[in-house]
Amino acid sequence: MDDNMIELRNVTKRYGPIVANANVNLSVRRGELMTLLGPSGCGKTTALRCITGQVTPDEGRVFIDGVDVTDVPTHKRELGMVFQNFALFPHMTVYENVEFPLMIRRVPQGQRREMVMDALRLIRMESYAQHYPRQLSGGQQQRVGLARALVYHPKVLLLDEPLSNLDAKLREEMRFEIRDLISRLGITALYVTHDQAEALALSDRVAVMNAGRIEQVGTPDEIYESPRSRFVADFIGLSNFIRGKVLAIERGMAIVAVNHIKLMVPAAEGTQVGQDILVFIRPNDVRLFPVDFAKAENTFEGVVHKLTYLGDTIDYRVIVAEGVQIRVQTDGKVRFNAGEAVKVCLPEARCRVILE
Amino acid sequence: MTALAKRYWHALINQKKLFIYTFLWSFFLWITSPFLIILLKSVGRNWFGKRWLPPELTLDWYKWALTIANIPQVLSNTLIIAAIAVTISTLLALPTGWALGRRKVPAKEVLTSIILLPRMIPPIAYALGIAQIFYRLHLVDTHLGVALAHVAICAPYAILVLSSTFEGLDERVLEAAAVCGASQLRTFFHVTLPLVLPGILSSIIFTFTTSYNEFTLTLMTYGPHTITLPVRTYLAVGEGYWEVTSALSIILIIPSLFVLFMVQRQVQPEKLVGGFKGV
Ligand SMILES: Nc1ncnc2c1ncn2[C@@H]1O[C@H](COP(=O)(O)OP(=O)(O)O)[C@@H](O)[C@H]1O
Ligand SMILES: [Mg+2]
C-alpha cells in the first residue's frame, strides 16, 4: 500500500451513456515508470484527468502518495504534467514558462533562477531561454513542456501522449531521452500512449486499457509474451489465434484439438477440460522446416499459401488443417515458395492458452 | 528617392514586379488623393479655377473652425459620447462574447446573425426607429442617448471580436496553469487576461473609431448640446464654406490617425489576429 505513489481505486467516470472509466484499479509504485496503453478513446486521458483533478470520478477514490486527493482541487495536487499539444503559455518566453510553477509557489528570486536554469540544462535548452514557444519546433516545445513539469520537483510526473504530435524519427529519439531523464531523476511517472512500441520500450510496467477497463498489468515482457486476453495480444503485436477444444490436461500441459490436429500448450490458470479456447502464438515464434524434417513437438504439415517479402523478414501464410491459417515470420535465410509443402512447428513454450 | 528609382529600374526588368508596384502605388494614390485635396483646401487661400496648387497658404480656416464651429465643445461631445459607447459596448460584449465563444449556446448561428443585424440593415432606416423611441424616452440630445444609439452598431463589432478572441483561448493552456499550481484567480491574472488583452484592446479601438466617425445615427439623435465632429463637418458643408469644412475634416481625421499610429506601435497586429490562438 505505502509503496504506491499513485492509486486509482474502483474509479468509474461516465459521460452520459459513455462509460469512460469502468471500475478502474491502477497502482503506480514509487519511482516506477508505468505506461497506460490503449487505443484512442479507451479512457486513458479520463483516468489521467482523475489523477490531476480536472475530472471528478462518479465513483471510487484517487490517492497520491497515500493521501486521498479525490476532493483536492487540481492546483493543490503538486503534480507535473506534459501535454499532447504541449500547452505552453504562448505569451511567455521559454524561461517564463518554466519559471511559472515557481512563481506561483513564490519561490525566492535567486533560487528560482537557479532552478529554471537547471531544468533548462536538463533538456539542453539553456540557449533558448528568451525564445517564445511559437519560435520553437515541436520537439523543442515538448522539451520545454517537460522542463516546466519537472522544475519544481513534483512527486509525480504525468505524460499524456507527449510524443504523438511529433514526427516518427523525433518520436523515437525523444522516447529514450524521456526514459533517461525519468530514471535519472528517479521520479514516479505515469505515461499515457496508444503506441505499443513506445510502451514496451519505455516502461517498467504497462497497464493495457480497453473500453474503459484495465485488461492487464505487467512488465513489457509479460504483456508481450503472455497476454491474458485476445485484445492485449492483438494490441501489443502480431498474433495467431487458433480456436480449439481442451481434450485433456497433463502435468500443466493442455492438449488442444484443432480440427484433426492436436497441440500441446502450457495450460493457463483456470483452463478446464472440454473448454473452447484460443491458442495464441506470435508469428515470429513459429518455425518453418522443409517437408522431410523429422517430427518434433507441435509440428504439422502445411502448404505455403502466400508470402510477402518485408526486407529483413518474410511473412508467410501457411494453411495447416482445413481452414487453419498460420502466419509465420522468419528471417530470410530459409526460403519457401508459394504452393510448397512445409513443416510448421509451434514450439510448446511459445504457445499460450487464452480463455475467452 | 534614388532608392525608389532604383527599385523601379529593377522592377522594369521584372514585368510582374512592375505590375505589382504600379498597382500598389495607384491604390495608394486613390486612397490618399481626397485627403491631399482637403488638406490643401484647408490651408489655401484664393484657390479657384483649374490651378493645381493654392496660390497662398494660411491657417485662417482653422481659426474659423475653432471659434465659429465651436470645436472644443464639439470635440468634447464627440469624445464623451465615444467613451460612453465604448464602455457600454465592451461591458455588453464581454459576457456575450464569452458565452458565444466558449459555451455551447443553442442556435449560436442564429443568435450571431441577430446580433449582427444592426450592421446589416441600412443605417438610416435603423436610425429612424431609434429616433422614434428616443423621442419618447427623452434621450434625444443627451450624451447618453447618442451614445446608446452608437452602441447598436458598436456592440456587434465588440461581440464579434471578443467572441473570436475567447474562442481562440486554448482550454488546455488554462488546464496546464492549474496543474502547475495556479488557482483560478491566479490563472486568470497570469494567463487568461494577458492572452485576451490584445483582443479586448482591438475591440475597444474598433468601437471607439466606429462611434467617433458615426454620422447617420448621430444625425437622428443629436441636438444643440450634442453636436459631434462628423455632424458639425456636415453642417459646415451646408453653410457653404468649403475651406472651413476642409479644416474641420482635417481636425476630424487627426485623432483617427493618432489611434491608428498608436495601434501600430503598441499592439503588434499579429498579436491582434492570431497571437492568442496558442500553438
Ligand atoms: N468531456 C467529455 N464529454 C463527453 N465525453 C467525453 C469527454 N471526455 C471524454 N469523453 C469520452 O470518453 C471516452 C474516453 O475518452 P478519453 O479518456 O479522452 O480517451 P483516450 O484518452 O484514451 O483517447 C471517449 O469516448 C470520449 O468521447
Ligand atoms: Mg487521450
XYZ file of C-alpha atoms and ligand atoms in Angstrom:
663
model
C 0.000 0.000 0.000
C 2.583 2.529 1.142
C 4.629 1.590 -1.843
C 2.122 3.135 -4.219
C 2.672 6.700 -5.323
C -0.492 6.890 -7.406
C -3.530 4.748 -6.869
C -6.918 4.698 -8.552
C -9.350 2.614 -6.545
C -12.563 1.455 -8.267
C -12.754 4.629 -10.329
C -15.776 4.989 -12.583
C -16.499 8.017 -14.762
C -19.462 8.333 -17.109
C -20.219 10.929 -19.752
C -23.920 10.463 -20.316
C -24.252 6.972 -21.790
C -20.474 6.643 -22.348
C -18.551 4.908 -19.586
C -15.100 6.438 -19.993
C -13.638 4.635 -16.971
C -15.304 1.445 -15.717
C -14.160 0.436 -12.247
C -10.513 1.199 -12.912
C -7.930 -0.028 -10.413
C -4.423 1.155 -11.045
C -1.378 1.487 -8.816
C 1.877 3.122 -9.784
C 4.733 2.254 -7.451
C 7.153 4.778 -6.050
C 9.915 5.561 -8.586
C 8.327 3.472 -11.302
C 7.584 4.440 -14.901
C 4.256 2.960 -15.806
C 2.567 3.360 -19.158
C -1.154 3.342 -19.645
C -1.561 1.834 -23.095
C -4.727 1.570 -25.135
C -6.430 2.609 -28.355
C -7.773 6.111 -28.846
C -10.981 6.726 -26.909
C -10.478 3.896 -24.398
C -10.405 6.317 -21.454
C -6.693 6.940 -20.833
C -6.966 10.711 -20.679
C -10.007 10.438 -18.429
C -8.016 8.294 -15.988
C -5.191 10.821 -16.059
C -7.605 13.689 -15.508
C -8.965 11.883 -12.475
C -5.415 11.981 -11.103
C -4.940 15.673 -11.932
C -8.352 16.545 -10.547
C -9.777 18.000 -13.740
C -12.290 15.167 -13.663
C -14.057 14.070 -10.505
C -14.852 10.341 -10.591
C -18.505 9.354 -10.256
C -17.364 6.505 -8.040
C -14.074 5.482 -6.477
C -11.164 7.272 -4.848
C -7.845 8.669 -6.001
C -4.708 8.532 -3.846
C -1.401 10.307 -4.335
C 1.425 9.330 -2.008
C -1.020 7.565 0.272
C -3.287 10.606 0.663
C -6.867 10.586 -0.593
C -6.917 13.540 -3.016
C -10.298 12.844 -4.602
C -11.660 16.147 -3.293
C -8.460 18.193 -3.552
C -8.513 20.811 -6.360
C -6.049 20.427 -9.234
C -3.763 23.278 -8.269
C -3.104 21.803 -4.835
C -2.109 18.333 -6.016
C 1.566 19.166 -6.658
C 1.801 17.352 -9.975
C 3.923 17.762 -13.058
C 2.228 17.159 -16.363
C 3.274 17.083 -20.003
C 0.523 17.574 -22.576
C -0.010 16.127 -26.020
C -0.371 19.565 -27.597
C 2.452 20.965 -25.412
C 0.085 23.576 -23.867
C 2.854 26.104 -23.265
C 1.848 29.645 -22.383
C 2.105 31.389 -25.766
C 2.620 34.859 -24.276
C 5.601 33.816 -22.169
C 9.192 33.080 -23.126
C 10.694 29.649 -22.551
C 12.241 30.999 -19.346
C 8.936 32.400 -18.091
C 7.107 29.206 -18.970
C 9.485 27.111 -16.903
C 9.511 29.737 -14.151
C 5.701 29.763 -13.925
C 5.243 26.945 -11.354
C 7.966 28.511 -9.180
C 6.438 31.972 -9.498
C 3.076 30.545 -8.434
C 4.779 28.900 -5.435
C 6.540 32.169 -4.582
C 9.994 30.617 -4.644
C 12.571 33.367 -3.875
C 14.073 35.034 -6.966
C 17.664 33.812 -6.634
C 16.714 30.202 -6.063
C 14.112 30.453 -8.804
C 16.668 31.447 -11.418
C 18.896 28.556 -10.451
C 16.055 26.034 -10.626
C 14.864 27.283 -14.014
C 18.367 27.130 -15.474
C 18.846 23.637 -14.005
C 15.636 22.480 -15.661
C 16.605 24.081 -18.976
C 20.029 22.441 -18.788
C 18.345 19.100 -18.189
C 16.613 19.385 -21.570
C 19.544 21.155 -23.282
C 17.571 24.333 -23.991
C 19.540 26.940 -21.987
C 20.263 28.970 -25.101
C 16.559 29.231 -25.951
C 15.535 30.851 -22.659
C 14.399 34.081 -24.313
C 12.546 32.466 -27.243
C 8.769 32.314 -27.460
C 7.072 28.917 -27.906
C 5.958 29.758 -31.456
C 9.616 30.185 -32.440
C 10.428 26.589 -31.462
C 9.990 23.267 -33.238
C 7.537 20.692 -31.899
C 10.294 18.669 -30.270
C 11.759 21.732 -28.584
C 8.345 22.833 -27.347
C 7.756 19.436 -25.820
C 11.127 19.541 -24.084
C 10.137 22.884 -22.591
C 6.863 21.258 -21.512
C 8.948 18.610 -19.777
C 11.111 21.228 -18.050
C 8.030 23.112 -16.872
C 6.619 19.895 -15.417
C 9.854 18.923 -13.660
C 11.144 22.295 -12.459
C 9.534 22.205 -9.014
C 10.405 18.555 -8.371
C 6.841 17.242 -8.210
C 6.111 13.895 -6.584
C 4.605 12.580 -9.757
C 5.066 13.204 -13.466
C 2.111 12.604 -15.770
C 2.550 12.497 -19.534
C -0.425 12.370 -21.904
C 0.750 11.140 -25.306
C 3.644 13.588 -25.165
C 5.205 12.422 -28.426
C 2.195 11.840 -30.639
C 2.361 15.326 -32.193
C 5.954 14.775 -33.310
C 7.217 13.061 -36.454
C 8.334 9.438 -36.319
C 12.093 9.930 -36.159
C 11.952 12.566 -33.446
C 9.466 10.441 -31.540
C 11.979 7.613 -31.417
C 14.778 9.898 -30.214
C 12.723 11.626 -27.567
C 11.372 8.339 -26.296
C 14.824 7.474 -24.989
C 15.531 10.988 -23.854
C 12.429 10.934 -21.675
C 13.184 7.440 -20.369
C 16.680 8.569 -19.481
C 15.531 11.748 -17.779
C 12.908 9.991 -15.697
C 15.234 7.271 -14.458
C 17.958 9.826 -13.737
C 15.561 11.843 -11.589
C 14.021 8.739 -10.040
C 10.591 10.341 -10.291
C 7.356 8.340 -10.373
C 5.806 8.671 -13.818
C 2.587 7.640 -15.499
C 2.928 7.780 -19.260
C -0.148 7.567 -21.458
C 0.219 6.366 -25.030
C -1.590 4.479 -27.777
C 1.721 3.383 -29.299
C 2.624 -0.149 -28.162
C 6.246 0.141 -29.299
C 6.621 3.233 -27.152
C 5.053 1.477 -24.168
C 7.300 -1.583 -24.470
C 10.452 0.481 -24.923
C 9.814 2.890 -22.055
C 8.121 1.269 -19.166
C 8.875 -0.633 -16.035
C 5.286 -1.820 -16.200
C 2.468 -1.473 -18.697
C -1.247 -1.253 -17.990
C -3.273 -2.139 -21.065
C -6.650 -0.454 -21.243
C -9.642 -1.276 -23.414
C -13.098 0.302 -23.473
C -12.714 1.941 -20.069
C -11.245 -1.135 -18.348
C -7.735 -2.184 -17.407
C -7.236 -5.533 -19.178
C -3.788 -6.465 -17.929
C -0.929 -5.006 -15.928
C 2.595 -6.361 -16.216
C 6.164 -5.832 -17.311
C 6.615 -5.254 -21.056
C 7.933 -8.800 -21.250
C 4.900 -10.321 -19.529
C 2.498 -8.307 -21.606
C 4.196 -9.267 -24.855
C 4.918 -12.906 -24.082
C 1.884 -13.847 -22.031
C -1.084 -11.708 -22.955
C -4.097 -12.700 -20.931
C -6.752 -11.657 -23.430
C -7.173 -11.623 -27.154
C -7.341 -7.810 -27.054
C -3.989 -7.453 -25.286
C -2.313 -9.967 -27.592
C -3.637 -8.216 -30.671
C -2.852 -4.717 -29.465
C 0.737 -5.456 -28.456
C 1.831 -7.131 -31.672
C 1.119 -9.608 -34.434
C -0.723 -12.718 -33.254
C -2.014 -16.096 -34.372
C -5.202 -17.222 -32.663
C -6.155 -20.849 -33.226
C -9.549 -21.919 -31.963
C -9.660 -25.338 -30.307
C -11.089 -27.558 -27.590
C -9.197 -28.766 -24.492
C -9.102 -32.567 -24.607
C -7.023 -33.198 -21.500
C -4.634 -31.527 -19.077
C -1.481 -33.443 -18.136
C 1.321 -32.104 -15.918
C 0.414 -28.491 -16.664
C 0.116 -29.041 -20.407
C -3.225 -28.761 -22.132
C -3.847 -30.974 -25.117
C -5.904 -28.944 -27.546
C -7.742 -30.346 -30.536
C -7.864 -28.143 -33.622
C -9.773 -29.942 -36.387
C -7.816 -33.196 -36.794
C -4.528 -31.977 -35.275
C -3.524 -31.837 -31.628
C -1.487 -29.108 -29.912
C 0.391 -29.220 -26.616
C 0.112 -25.868 -24.841
C 1.058 -24.761 -21.306
C -2.298 -24.545 -19.532
C -3.342 -21.137 -18.255
C -4.820 -20.718 -14.796
C -8.460 -21.787 -14.918
C -8.193 -23.945 -18.046
C -10.727 -26.775 -17.941
C -11.124 -29.948 -19.915
C -13.809 -29.657 -22.588
C -13.468 -25.876 -22.763
C -13.312 -23.955 -26.066
C -10.169 -21.812 -26.000
C -7.782 -19.893 -28.210
C -4.174 -20.953 -28.690
C -2.007 -17.888 -29.133
C 1.461 -17.672 -30.679
C 3.409 -14.782 -32.208
C 4.224 -15.198 -35.947
C 7.953 -14.844 -35.312
C 7.862 -17.707 -32.797
C 6.561 -20.183 -35.365
C 9.241 -22.237 -37.188
C 9.128 -23.451 -40.780
C 11.042 -26.536 -41.929
C 11.345 -28.471 -45.185
C 8.667 -31.129 -45.531
C 11.136 -34.008 -44.923
C 12.057 -32.638 -41.478
C 11.851 -35.206 -38.692
C 8.818 -34.873 -36.493
C 9.148 -32.712 -33.378
C 6.736 -31.219 -30.818
C 3.640 -29.499 -32.235
C 4.817 -29.974 -35.803
C 2.399 -30.334 -38.695
C 2.407 -30.478 -42.429
C 1.171 -27.483 -44.292
C 1.211 -25.626 -47.581
C 2.547 -22.100 -48.130
C -0.474 -20.114 -49.253
C 1.053 -16.693 -49.639
C 4.323 -14.948 -48.850
C 5.263 -11.296 -48.527
C 8.820 -10.054 -48.625
C 9.382 -7.452 -45.880
C 13.136 -6.880 -46.183
C 14.637 -8.306 -43.038
C 11.777 -10.769 -42.597
C 9.500 -12.836 -44.800
C 5.842 -13.100 -43.915
C 4.248 -16.478 -44.779
C 0.622 -17.568 -44.593
C 0.617 -21.322 -44.180
C -2.513 -23.459 -44.299
C -2.309 -26.395 -41.875
C -5.592 -28.212 -41.248
C -8.546 -27.136 -43.379
C -9.421 -23.576 -42.519
C -6.492 -23.109 -40.111
C -4.176 -20.487 -41.458
C -0.999 -19.682 -39.533
C 1.019 -16.555 -40.018
C 4.764 -17.058 -39.793
C 7.551 -14.502 -39.880
C 11.077 -15.794 -40.445
C 14.366 -14.198 -41.332
C 15.244 -14.582 -44.988
C 17.757 -17.436 -44.589
C 15.452 -20.370 -45.301
C 13.042 -19.684 -48.113
C 9.942 -21.434 -49.336
C 7.788 -20.721 -52.349
C 4.058 -20.299 -52.581
C 2.379 -23.683 -53.002
C 5.323 -25.528 -51.438
C 4.661 -28.188 -48.788
C 6.364 -27.400 -45.462
C 6.518 -28.489 -41.831
C 5.195 -25.933 -39.354
C 6.416 -26.052 -35.775
C 4.660 -24.244 -32.921
C 7.180 -24.598 -30.045
C 5.264 -25.598 -26.910
C 6.982 -22.993 -24.735
C 5.895 -20.191 -27.075
C 2.204 -21.121 -27.147
C -0.327 -19.688 -24.717
C -3.889 -20.549 -23.842
C -6.265 -17.594 -23.951
C -9.611 -18.075 -22.268
C -12.421 -16.092 -23.807
C 14.193 58.846 -53.743
C 17.132 57.303 -55.529
C 16.328 54.059 -53.745
C 12.822 54.244 -55.133
C 14.108 54.992 -58.631
C 16.458 52.048 -58.336
C 13.636 49.825 -57.278
C 11.603 50.911 -60.299
C 14.556 50.290 -62.538
C 14.763 46.764 -61.181
C 11.029 46.446 -61.430
C 11.162 47.406 -65.096
C 13.332 44.373 -65.654
C 10.806 42.198 -63.897
C 7.405 42.686 -65.536
C 5.460 41.060 -62.753
C 7.032 43.248 -60.126
C 6.345 46.350 -62.223
C 2.713 45.419 -62.373
C 2.501 44.920 -58.629
C 4.303 48.172 -57.823
C 2.145 50.171 -60.225
C -0.930 48.642 -58.758
C 0.148 49.372 -55.185
C 1.014 52.987 -55.936
C -2.246 53.588 -57.808
C -4.134 52.171 -54.903
C -2.198 54.354 -52.508
C -2.900 57.496 -54.575
C -6.547 56.616 -54.931
C -6.893 56.325 -51.168
C -4.841 59.376 -50.288
C -5.811 61.861 -53.015
C -9.103 63.015 -51.437
C -7.208 63.506 -48.231
C -4.498 65.522 -50.005
C -7.099 67.721 -51.657
C -8.907 68.630 -48.440
C -5.533 69.169 -46.765
C -4.585 71.689 -49.479
C -8.026 73.242 -49.425
C -7.835 73.767 -45.655
C -4.585 75.716 -45.839
C -5.078 77.527 -49.170
C -6.433 80.994 -49.925
C -7.930 82.255 -53.203
C -7.705 78.813 -54.731
C -10.145 78.782 -57.620
C -10.323 77.574 -61.170
C -8.067 74.971 -62.643
C -4.853 75.653 -60.728
C -3.173 72.597 -59.297
C -1.902 74.258 -56.116
C -3.274 77.103 -53.978
C -1.553 80.448 -54.580
C -1.366 81.424 -50.866
C -1.116 79.413 -47.658
C -2.998 80.306 -44.468
C -4.159 78.893 -41.162
C -7.178 81.231 -41.010
C -9.668 78.491 -41.766
C -8.531 76.549 -38.708
C -9.038 79.647 -36.547
C -12.529 79.983 -38.013
C -13.207 76.348 -37.342
C -12.128 76.668 -33.719
C -14.174 79.764 -32.990
C -17.212 79.711 -35.245
C -17.704 75.943 -35.330
C -17.002 75.791 -31.595
C -14.587 72.884 -31.977
C -13.544 72.468 -28.315
C -17.161 71.862 -27.338
C -17.858 69.652 -30.354
C -14.719 67.602 -29.836
C -15.522 67.082 -26.168
C -19.063 65.951 -27.109
C -17.607 63.508 -29.594
C -15.119 62.066 -27.110
C -17.636 61.822 -24.251
C -20.124 60.025 -26.495
C -17.423 57.698 -27.820
C -16.249 56.927 -24.282
C -19.784 56.064 -23.137
C -20.424 53.980 -26.273
C -17.143 52.080 -25.853
C -17.784 51.402 -22.160
C -21.325 50.148 -22.656
C -20.411 48.084 -25.743
C -17.458 46.457 -24.005
C -19.465 45.691 -20.868
C -22.172 44.124 -23.043
C -19.727 42.261 -25.249
C -17.545 40.694 -22.546
C -20.163 38.265 -21.194
C -21.911 37.841 -24.562
C -18.635 37.157 -26.355
C -17.612 34.715 -23.613
C -20.875 32.821 -23.933
C -20.740 32.735 -27.736
C -17.058 31.859 -27.869
C -16.714 29.343 -25.054
C -20.074 27.899 -24.142
C -22.402 25.618 -26.000
C -25.127 28.084 -26.909
C -28.189 26.664 -28.672
C -28.762 28.154 -32.146
C -25.463 30.018 -31.967
C -25.506 30.946 -35.670
C -28.986 32.435 -35.488
C -28.044 34.384 -32.380
C -24.917 35.745 -34.032
C -26.900 36.870 -37.074
C -29.398 38.665 -34.870
C -26.608 40.428 -33.026
C -25.125 41.490 -36.346
C -28.492 42.667 -37.708
C -27.967 46.365 -36.853
C -24.892 46.287 -39.063
C -26.724 44.690 -41.964
C -29.818 46.886 -42.387
C -29.383 50.415 -43.821
C -28.322 52.757 -41.002
C -30.802 55.439 -41.976
C -33.754 53.085 -41.591
C -32.414 51.801 -38.308
C -31.679 55.358 -37.136
C -35.285 56.383 -37.790
C -36.551 53.664 -35.487
C -34.089 54.608 -32.783
C -35.041 58.283 -33.087
C -38.734 57.481 -32.593
C -38.054 55.538 -29.436
C -35.587 58.071 -28.065
C -38.008 60.974 -28.507
C -40.433 59.184 -26.241
C -37.723 58.400 -23.695
C -36.324 61.958 -23.788
C -32.936 60.588 -24.748
C -32.555 62.807 -27.797
C -29.871 65.475 -27.422
C -28.240 63.802 -24.435
C -24.728 62.318 -24.460
C -26.110 59.050 -23.138
C -28.816 58.973 -25.826
C -26.452 59.491 -28.742
C -24.009 57.006 -27.214
C -26.786 54.408 -26.818
C -27.644 54.823 -30.486
C -23.981 54.184 -31.292
C -23.949 51.087 -29.092
C -26.385 49.489 -31.531
C -23.623 49.290 -34.121
C -20.562 49.298 -31.848
C -21.620 46.351 -29.698
C -21.945 43.883 -32.613
C -18.354 44.679 -33.569
C -17.199 44.201 -29.999
C -19.126 40.952 -29.594
C -17.717 39.583 -32.826
C -14.116 40.447 -31.950
C -14.384 39.259 -28.346
C -16.193 36.010 -29.107
C -13.468 35.051 -31.563
C -10.836 36.133 -29.035
C -12.377 33.941 -26.346
C -12.904 31.107 -28.784
C -9.201 31.188 -29.588
C -8.315 30.848 -25.920
C -6.951 27.320 -25.540
C -8.675 25.460 -22.720
C -5.692 23.141 -22.371
C -3.352 26.044 -21.659
C -5.603 27.063 -18.778
C -5.600 23.471 -17.540
C -1.811 23.465 -17.745
C -1.770 26.507 -15.474
C -3.933 24.690 -12.925
C -1.695 21.617 -12.961
C 1.291 23.946 -12.474
C -0.338 25.015 -9.222
C -2.205 28.193 -10.172
C -5.593 28.809 -8.542
C -8.427 30.077 -10.752
C -7.730 33.669 -9.733
C -4.026 33.454 -10.487
C -4.698 31.600 -13.750
C -6.972 34.479 -14.709
C -4.409 37.192 -13.991
C -1.296 35.415 -15.247
C -2.654 33.510 -18.221
C -6.220 34.290 -19.296
C -6.029 38.078 -19.080
C -2.696 38.527 -20.909
C -3.957 36.202 -23.643
C -7.238 38.038 -24.234
C -5.985 41.588 -23.636
C -4.944 42.193 -27.257
C -8.436 41.142 -28.357
C -10.123 43.411 -25.821
C -7.866 46.275 -26.885
C -8.658 45.787 -30.540
C -12.356 45.629 -29.710
C -12.071 48.942 -27.838
C -10.232 50.549 -30.741
C -12.816 49.292 -33.244
C -15.756 50.540 -31.206
C -14.055 53.847 -30.450
C -13.363 54.661 -34.084
C -16.855 53.496 -35.066
C -18.511 55.830 -32.568
C -16.082 58.661 -33.283
C -16.845 58.565 -37.004
C -20.555 57.720 -36.761
C -22.771 60.066 -38.710
C -26.202 58.706 -39.588
C -27.204 57.570 -36.107
C -25.931 60.836 -34.602
C -27.844 62.871 -37.155
C -31.133 61.364 -35.990
C -30.480 61.738 -32.255
C -28.349 64.846 -31.776
C -29.406 68.279 -30.642
C -27.748 71.637 -29.932
C -25.926 70.197 -26.921
C -24.646 67.064 -28.566
C -23.225 68.112 -31.919
C -20.354 65.791 -32.825
C -17.466 66.338 -35.211
C -18.878 64.428 -38.181
C -22.215 66.220 -37.840
C -20.509 69.608 -37.433
C -18.485 68.956 -40.580
C -21.647 68.055 -42.449
C -23.396 71.215 -41.224
C -20.426 73.293 -42.381
C -20.918 71.893 -45.864
C -24.454 73.219 -45.775
C -23.189 76.599 -44.675
C -21.126 76.711 -47.832
C -17.660 77.394 -46.505
C -15.562 74.772 -48.276
C -12.318 75.879 -46.733
C -13.682 75.729 -43.184
C -15.263 72.371 -43.936
C -11.905 71.096 -45.144
C -10.220 72.316 -41.981
C -12.919 70.554 -39.940
C -12.340 67.363 -41.880
C -8.647 67.509 -41.139
C -9.375 68.050 -37.431
C -11.806 65.137 -37.615
C -9.167 62.885 -39.117
C -6.281 63.653 -36.756
C -7.446 61.594 -33.742
C -8.162 58.626 -36.028
C -4.641 58.802 -37.421
C -3.332 59.092 -33.902
C -5.203 55.956 -32.827
C -4.022 54.102 -35.921
C -0.446 55.110 -35.184
C -0.749 54.051 -31.536
C -2.196 50.700 -32.534
C 0.643 50.064 -34.948
C 3.254 50.844 -32.313
C 1.728 49.430 -29.160
C -0.109 46.370 -30.311
C 1.647 44.291 -32.910
C -1.010 43.394 -35.487
C -0.029 39.712 -35.435
C -0.915 39.635 -31.755
C -4.317 41.121 -32.542
C -5.227 38.446 -35.021
C -3.596 35.116 -34.386
C -1.305 35.678 -31.453
C -3.697 34.469 -28.826
C -4.625 31.339 -30.712
C -1.860 29.458 -28.963
C 0.424 26.945 -30.557
N -15.667 15.953 -21.597
C -16.231 14.888 -22.195
N -17.531 14.886 -22.521
C -18.093 13.800 -23.109
N -17.441 12.688 -23.429
C -16.125 12.625 -23.141
C -15.446 13.718 -22.514
N -14.154 13.379 -22.344
C -14.022 12.127 -22.846
N -15.207 11.681 -23.318
C -15.445 10.346 -23.907
O -14.917 9.381 -23.053
C -14.237 8.380 -23.792
C -12.798 8.275 -23.334
O -12.104 9.432 -23.697
P -10.578 9.694 -23.369
O -10.352 9.443 -21.920
O -10.217 11.043 -23.877
O -9.862 8.571 -24.245
P -8.336 8.432 -24.683
O -7.535 9.447 -23.957
O -7.972 7.022 -24.312
O -8.298 8.624 -26.157
C -14.383 8.740 -25.247
O -15.450 8.000 -25.780
C -14.707 10.203 -25.228
O -15.535 10.533 -26.317
Mg -6.306 10.995 -24.819
